[in-house]
Coordinates of C-alpha atoms in Angstrom, one line a residue:
Chain A
X1 CA 76.2 100.4 -75.6
X2 CA 79.0 98.1 -74.0
X3 CA 80.1 98.8 -71.3
X4 CA 83.1 101.2 -71.3
X5 CA 86.4 100.0 -70.1
X6 CA 89.2 102.4 -71.6
X7 CA 89.6 105.7 -72.6
X8 CA 88.3 106.0 -76.1
X9 CA 90.6 109.4 -76.5
X10 CA 94.1 107.6 -75.5
X11 CA 93.2 104.1 -74.7
X12 CA 94.0 103.8 -70.5
X13 CA 92.1 102.3 -68.2
X14 CA 88.6 104.1 -66.9
X15 CA 87.8 104.1 -63.2
X16 CA 83.9 104.9 -62.1
X17 CA 83.6 108.2 -60.2
X18 CA 82.3 111.0 -59.3
X19 CA 84.0 114.5 -60.9
X20 CA 83.8 117.7 -59.1
X21 CA 81.0 119.5 -58.8
X22 CA 79.5 116.1 -60.5
X23 CA 76.9 114.2 -58.3
X24 CA 76.9 111.1 -60.4
X25 CA 79.7 108.5 -61.7
X26 CA 80.6 108.8 -64.6
X27 CA 84.0 106.8 -66.6
X28 CA 86.9 109.4 -65.9
X29 CA 90.0 108.3 -67.7
X30 CA 92.5 107.1 -65.3
X31 CA 95.5 109.1 -66.8
X32 CA 94.5 111.9 -68.7
X33 CA 91.0 112.8 -67.3
X34 CA 88.7 112.8 -69.2
X35 CA 85.7 112.7 -68.7
X36 CA 82.9 110.3 -70.5
X37 CA 79.4 110.8 -70.2
X38 CA 77.1 108.4 -71.3
X39 CA 73.5 110.1 -71.9
X40 CA 69.7 107.9 -73.8
X41 CA 69.8 108.0 -76.8
X42 CA 66.8 108.7 -78.2
X43 CA 64.7 106.5 -81.5
X44 CA 62.8 108.4 -83.4
X45 CA 59.7 106.6 -85.5
X46 CA 56.6 107.0 -86.8
X47 CA 53.2 106.0 -87.2
X48 CA 52.4 105.9 -91.3
X49 CA 48.7 106.0 -92.8
X50 CA 47.0 105.7 -95.6
X51 CA 43.6 106.2 -96.4
X52 CA 42.9 105.3 -93.0
X53 CA 44.9 102.2 -92.7
X54 CA 48.8 102.2 -90.9
X55 CA 51.5 100.8 -92.3
X56 CA 53.3 98.1 -90.0
X57 CA 56.6 96.0 -90.8
X58 CA 58.0 92.8 -89.0
X59 CA 61.2 92.7 -88.1
X60 CA 64.4 90.9 -89.3
X61 CA 66.5 91.7 -86.8
X62 CA 66.8 90.9 -83.5
X63 CA 66.0 92.1 -80.7
X64 CA 62.3 90.8 -81.5
X65 CA 62.7 89.6 -85.1
X66 CA 59.7 88.4 -86.4
X67 CA 57.6 90.7 -84.3
X68 CA 55.6 93.5 -85.7
X69 CA 57.0 97.8 -85.2
X70 CA 56.1 101.0 -86.6
X71 CA 59.6 102.1 -88.9
X72 CA 61.5 103.7 -86.1
X73 CA 65.0 103.6 -85.4
X74 CA 68.0 105.5 -83.4
X75 CA 68.0 109.2 -84.6
X76 CA 71.8 109.7 -86.0
X77 CA 73.9 113.0 -85.8
X78 CA 72.7 115.6 -88.0
X79 CA 68.9 114.7 -88.9
X80 CA 66.0 115.9 -87.2
X81 CA 64.3 114.2 -85.1
X82 CA 61.2 114.2 -88.2
X83 CA 64.0 113.8 -90.7
X84 CA 64.8 110.6 -88.2
X85 CA 61.2 109.1 -88.6
X86 CA 61.0 109.6 -92.6
X87 CA 64.7 108.6 -92.9
X88 CA 63.7 104.9 -90.6
X89 CA 60.4 104.8 -92.7
X90 CA 62.2 104.4 -96.1
X91 CA 64.6 102.3 -94.7
X92 CA 62.9 99.4 -92.8
X93 CA 59.7 100.0 -96.0
X94 CA 60.2 102.6 -98.8
X95 CA 57.8 104.0 -98.0
X96 CA 58.0 108.3 -98.2
X97 CA 56.2 110.0 -95.0
X98 CA 54.9 113.7 -94.7
X99 CA 55.6 113.7 -90.8
X100 CA 53.3 114.9 -88.6
X101 CA 52.3 116.2 -85.1
X102 CA 54.1 114.1 -82.0
X103 CA 52.6 111.8 -81.2
X104 CA 54.1 109.4 -78.3
X105 CA 57.5 109.9 -76.2
X106 CA 58.4 107.4 -74.7
X107 CA 61.1 107.1 -71.7
X108 CA 62.1 103.3 -72.0
X109 CA 64.9 103.8 -68.6
X110 CA 66.0 99.9 -68.7
X111 CA 66.9 100.2 -72.5
X112 CA 69.1 104.1 -71.3
X113 CA 66.1 105.6 -74.4
X114 CA 63.4 107.7 -75.4
X115 CA 61.5 107.0 -77.9
X116 CA 60.2 109.8 -80.1
X117 CA 57.3 109.2 -82.5
X118 CA 55.4 111.1 -84.8
X119 CA 51.9 111.2 -87.1
X120 CA 52.7 110.5 -90.3
X121 CA 51.0 110.6 -94.0
X122 CA 52.5 108.0 -96.6
X123 CA 52.8 109.4 -99.9
X124 CA 50.5 110.1 -102.4
X125 CA 51.9 107.3 -104.5
X126 CA 51.5 104.9 -101.2
X127 CA 54.5 103.0 -103.0
X128 CA 56.4 100.3 -100.3
X129 CA 58.1 97.8 -100.1
X130 CA 59.9 95.9 -98.2
X131 CA 63.4 97.3 -96.8
X132 CA 66.6 95.6 -95.6
X133 CA 65.5 95.1 -92.0
X134 CA 62.4 93.7 -92.1
X135 CA 60.3 90.2 -93.5
X136 CA 57.6 91.6 -93.8
X137 CA 55.5 95.3 -94.8
X138 CA 51.5 95.9 -94.2
X139 CA 48.9 98.5 -94.4
X140 CA 47.0 97.6 -92.3
X141 CA 43.7 97.9 -90.9
X142 CA 43.0 98.6 -87.3
X143 CA 41.2 95.7 -86.8
X144 CA 44.1 93.7 -87.9
X145 CA 46.7 94.7 -85.7
X146 CA 48.8 91.7 -84.1
X147 CA 48.2 93.5 -80.7
X148 CA 50.0 90.3 -79.5
X149 CA 52.4 90.1 -81.8
X150 CA 53.6 94.3 -81.7
X151 CA 57.6 93.5 -81.2
X152 CA 58.2 96.3 -78.2
X153 CA 55.7 98.3 -75.4
X154 CA 56.5 101.7 -76.8
X155 CA 54.4 101.0 -80.3
X156 CA 51.4 99.7 -78.3
X157 CA 51.6 102.2 -76.2
X158 CA 52.0 104.5 -79.9
X159 CA 49.6 102.6 -81.4
X160 CA 46.6 102.9 -79.4
X161 CA 47.0 106.2 -78.4
X162 CA 47.1 107.2 -82.3
X163 CA 44.0 105.2 -82.4
X164 CA 42.4 106.7 -79.7
X165 CA 42.5 110.1 -80.9
X166 CA 41.7 109.4 -84.5
X167 CA 38.8 108.3 -82.7
X168 CA 38.2 111.3 -80.9
X169 CA 39.2 113.8 -83.9
X170 CA 42.3 114.7 -81.8
X171 CA 46.3 115.3 -82.2
X172 CA 47.2 114.6 -78.5
X173 CA 51.0 114.3 -77.0
X174 CA 51.0 111.0 -75.2
X175 CA 54.0 110.1 -72.5
X176 CA 55.0 107.1 -70.8
X177 CA 57.5 105.8 -68.9
X178 CA 57.9 101.9 -69.0
X179 CA 60.9 101.2 -66.2
Chain B
X1 CA 82.1 114.6 -76.7
X2 CA 85.5 114.1 -77.8
X3 CA 86.5 112.0 -80.7
X4 CA 86.7 108.3 -80.3
X5 CA 90.1 107.0 -81.1
X6 CA 90.4 103.9 -79.2
X7 CA 88.1 100.9 -78.6
X8 CA 86.0 101.7 -75.3
X9 CA 86.0 97.5 -75.0
X10 CA 89.1 97.2 -75.5
X11 CA 91.6 100.2 -75.9
X12 CA 92.3 99.0 -79.8
X13 CA 92.7 101.8 -82.3
X14 CA 89.3 102.0 -84.2
X15 CA 88.6 102.7 -88.0
X16 CA 85.8 105.1 -89.5
X17 CA 84.0 102.9 -92.0
X18 CA 80.4 101.6 -92.7
X19 CA 79.7 98.4 -91.4
X20 CA 78.2 96.0 -93.8
X21 CA 74.4 96.5 -93.7
X22 CA 74.8 100.1 -92.6
X23 CA 74.7 103.3 -95.1
X24 CA 76.4 105.6 -92.7
X25 CA 81.0 105.6 -91.3
X26 CA 81.2 104.5 -88.1
X27 CA 84.1 103.5 -85.2
X28 CA 84.9 100.4 -85.4
X29 CA 87.6 98.5 -83.7
X30 CA 90.7 97.6 -85.9
X31 CA 91.0 94.2 -83.0
X32 CA 86.9 93.5 -81.6
X33 CA 85.0 94.8 -84.6
X34 CA 83.1 96.7 -81.8
X35 CA 80.7 99.1 -83.9
X36 CA 81.0 102.3 -81.6
X37 CA 77.8 104.3 -82.7
X38 CA 77.7 107.8 -81.8
X39 CA 73.8 109.7 -81.7
X40 CA 72.3 113.4 -81.2
X41 CA 72.3 113.5 -76.7
X42 CA 69.3 115.1 -74.9
X43 CA 69.3 118.8 -73.8
X44 CA 65.9 119.1 -71.5
X45 CA 65.1 122.6 -69.9
X46 CA 62.2 124.0 -68.9
X47 CA 61.0 127.8 -68.6
X48 CA 59.9 128.4 -65.1
X49 CA 56.8 130.8 -64.1
X50 CA 55.3 131.8 -61.0
X51 CA 51.9 135.5 -60.8
X52 CA 53.6 135.6 -64.8
X53 CA 57.3 136.7 -64.3
X54 CA 59.9 133.8 -65.4
X55 CA 62.7 132.1 -63.7
X56 CA 66.6 133.0 -65.6
X57 CA 69.8 132.1 -64.8
X58 CA 73.0 133.6 -65.3
X59 CA 76.0 130.5 -66.4
X60 CA 78.9 130.4 -64.1
X61 CA 79.7 127.6 -66.2
X62 CA 81.4 128.0 -69.7
X63 CA 79.8 127.8 -72.6
X64 CA 78.6 131.1 -72.1
X65 CA 79.5 132.1 -68.8
X66 CA 77.7 135.1 -67.9
X67 CA 75.0 135.2 -69.9
X68 CA 71.1 134.4 -69.8
X69 CA 69.3 131.3 -69.8
X70 CA 66.5 129.3 -68.9
X71 CA 67.2 125.9 -66.2
X72 CA 68.4 122.9 -68.9
X73 CA 71.2 120.4 -69.3
X74 CA 71.9 116.8 -70.5
X75 CA 69.7 114.4 -69.6
X76 CA 70.5 111.3 -67.5
X77 CA 70.2 107.6 -68.1
X78 CA 67.1 106.4 -65.8
X79 CA 65.4 109.2 -65.6
X80 CA 62.7 111.4 -67.7
X81 CA 62.9 114.5 -69.6
X82 CA 60.6 115.8 -67.3
X83 CA 62.0 114.8 -64.7
X84 CA 65.9 115.9 -66.0
X85 CA 63.7 119.3 -66.5
X86 CA 63.0 119.7 -62.9
X87 CA 66.5 118.1 -62.2
X88 CA 68.4 120.9 -63.5
X89 CA 65.7 123.6 -62.1
X90 CA 67.0 122.7 -59.1
X91 CA 69.8 122.3 -59.0
X92 CA 70.6 125.7 -61.1
X93 CA 68.2 127.5 -59.4
X94 CA 67.3 125.5 -56.0
X95 CA 64.0 125.7 -56.8
X96 CA 61.0 123.1 -57.3
X97 CA 58.9 122.9 -59.9
X98 CA 55.5 121.1 -61.6
X99 CA 56.7 120.7 -65.4
X100 CA 54.1 121.0 -67.8
X101 CA 53.5 120.6 -71.5
X102 CA 56.4 120.9 -74.0
X103 CA 56.8 123.9 -75.8
X104 CA 60.2 123.8 -78.0
X105 CA 61.6 121.1 -79.0
X106 CA 65.1 122.7 -81.2
X107 CA 67.4 120.3 -82.8
X108 CA 71.5 122.0 -82.5
X109 CA 73.0 119.6 -85.6
X110 CA 76.1 121.6 -84.5
X111 CA 76.6 120.3 -81.1
X112 CA 75.0 117.1 -82.0
X113 CA 72.1 117.8 -79.2
X114 CA 68.0 117.9 -79.0
X115 CA 67.1 120.4 -77.0
X116 CA 63.8 119.8 -75.2
X117 CA 61.7 122.7 -73.7
X118 CA 58.4 122.4 -71.0
X119 CA 56.4 124.6 -69.5
X120 CA 56.8 124.6 -65.6
X121 CA 55.4 127.0 -62.8
X122 CA 57.0 127.1 -58.9
X123 CA 56.4 125.8 -56.4
X124 CA 53.7 127.0 -54.2
X125 CA 56.3 128.9 -52.2
X126 CA 57.9 130.7 -55.3
X127 CA 62.0 129.8 -53.1
X128 CA 64.5 129.8 -55.6
X129 CA 68.4 130.9 -54.5
X130 CA 71.3 130.9 -56.9
X131 CA 73.2 127.1 -57.8
X132 CA 76.5 125.9 -58.1
X133 CA 76.3 126.7 -62.1
X134 CA 74.7 129.9 -61.9
X135 CA 76.2 133.1 -60.6
X136 CA 72.4 134.6 -60.0
X137 CA 69.4 134.0 -60.9
X138 CA 65.9 136.3 -61.3
X139 CA 62.4 136.4 -61.5
X140 CA 61.9 138.9 -64.2
X141 CA 59.1 140.2 -66.2
X142 CA 58.9 140.2 -69.5
X143 CA 59.4 143.7 -70.2
X144 CA 62.9 142.5 -68.4
X145 CA 65.0 140.1 -69.4
X146 CA 67.5 140.4 -71.0
X147 CA 67.3 139.3 -74.9
X148 CA 70.6 140.9 -75.8
X149 CA 72.7 138.9 -73.1
X150 CA 70.6 134.6 -73.5
X151 CA 72.9 132.5 -73.4
X152 CA 71.4 130.4 -76.4
X153 CA 69.6 130.4 -79.4
X154 CA 67.3 128.0 -78.7
X155 CA 66.6 129.7 -75.1
X156 CA 65.6 132.9 -76.9
X157 CA 63.6 130.7 -79.4
X158 CA 62.0 128.6 -76.8
X159 CA 60.8 131.9 -74.5
X160 CA 59.5 133.7 -77.4
X161 CA 57.4 131.0 -78.2
X162 CA 56.7 130.6 -75.0
X163 CA 55.6 134.7 -74.4
X164 CA 53.8 134.0 -77.8
X165 CA 51.6 131.0 -76.6
X166 CA 50.8 132.8 -73.1
X167 CA 49.3 136.4 -74.7
X168 CA 47.7 133.9 -77.6
X169 CA 46.2 131.5 -74.6
X170 CA 47.1 128.8 -76.4
X171 CA 50.0 126.0 -75.2
X172 CA 51.4 125.1 -78.8
X173 CA 54.3 122.7 -79.4
X174 CA 57.1 124.9 -81.6
X175 CA 60.1 122.9 -83.7
X176 CA 63.1 124.4 -84.9
X177 CA 66.4 123.9 -85.8
X178 CA 70.1 125.6 -86.4
X179 CA 73.0 123.7 -88.7

């Protein structure tokens, strides 16, 4: 998100100050007084599995173009986290999934994001393809996951916990914070 | 959040349009072209327990002033969900807690919010008080919870699932969507 310089309500300049009763500096309009809060944004994603293999996507867009990820993206207004995860899977890999249990919640502080990653199962037809934001997509055996070329630390964290849990026959929920 | 009328980057008017490669209308600046995304915001909260009783707060602020809630509020940038839940507990009830497992994720679509509610245990000294955003706070037996006067549907949902789980000796994760 670009820094706020002008009030989105009235176009006057904003100033950083701590509102009465608050404890953090906020962007406050110097004319209309509106306080504009800035909050972490949600990324929803999933680990889509079919017959033991995992669907991963090579990114066609920045950041990390050319690197591999699981389907994930910004949650939209009006949808649930599970719907967002399924939508991203369809957009990036043209795949329909049934979203399952929550696998990982990753706080990415420098990006001002919370990544919420679910388990998922590919629809019965197993169809997938290459969405507009992907260069290629692959249904990948565990041993073929391109670990050095994974796009984001949150994705590597999620995949490793997912695979550990699968081996152990459990479905845990895992937390991690990246400064 | 008030609707965006002017670009926070350059103060020119914004227009609602679907950017190239996108599928939803966004606020796009008519001068500098910046796309301003709007995303759901995170509320973090917890159910603080001590010796079987639950700490609840009567709200001193709108919305739902005078009604009861568990400690919860907007997640800030730079903190984790667990830290946000603990901070809100300290602000609203002057209580220190150890945050435990995730109890409920509630999508509140009309408010453009995702409520993330944890289990928690009050610190050993059991101290609590009345924070600036509360009219009163009470460590409450299950049988004394003022159900008709609970402030928000997400809080009632969380408390009911929490108590059911406690009775059953489990710590489940529960989802709900309110349109």
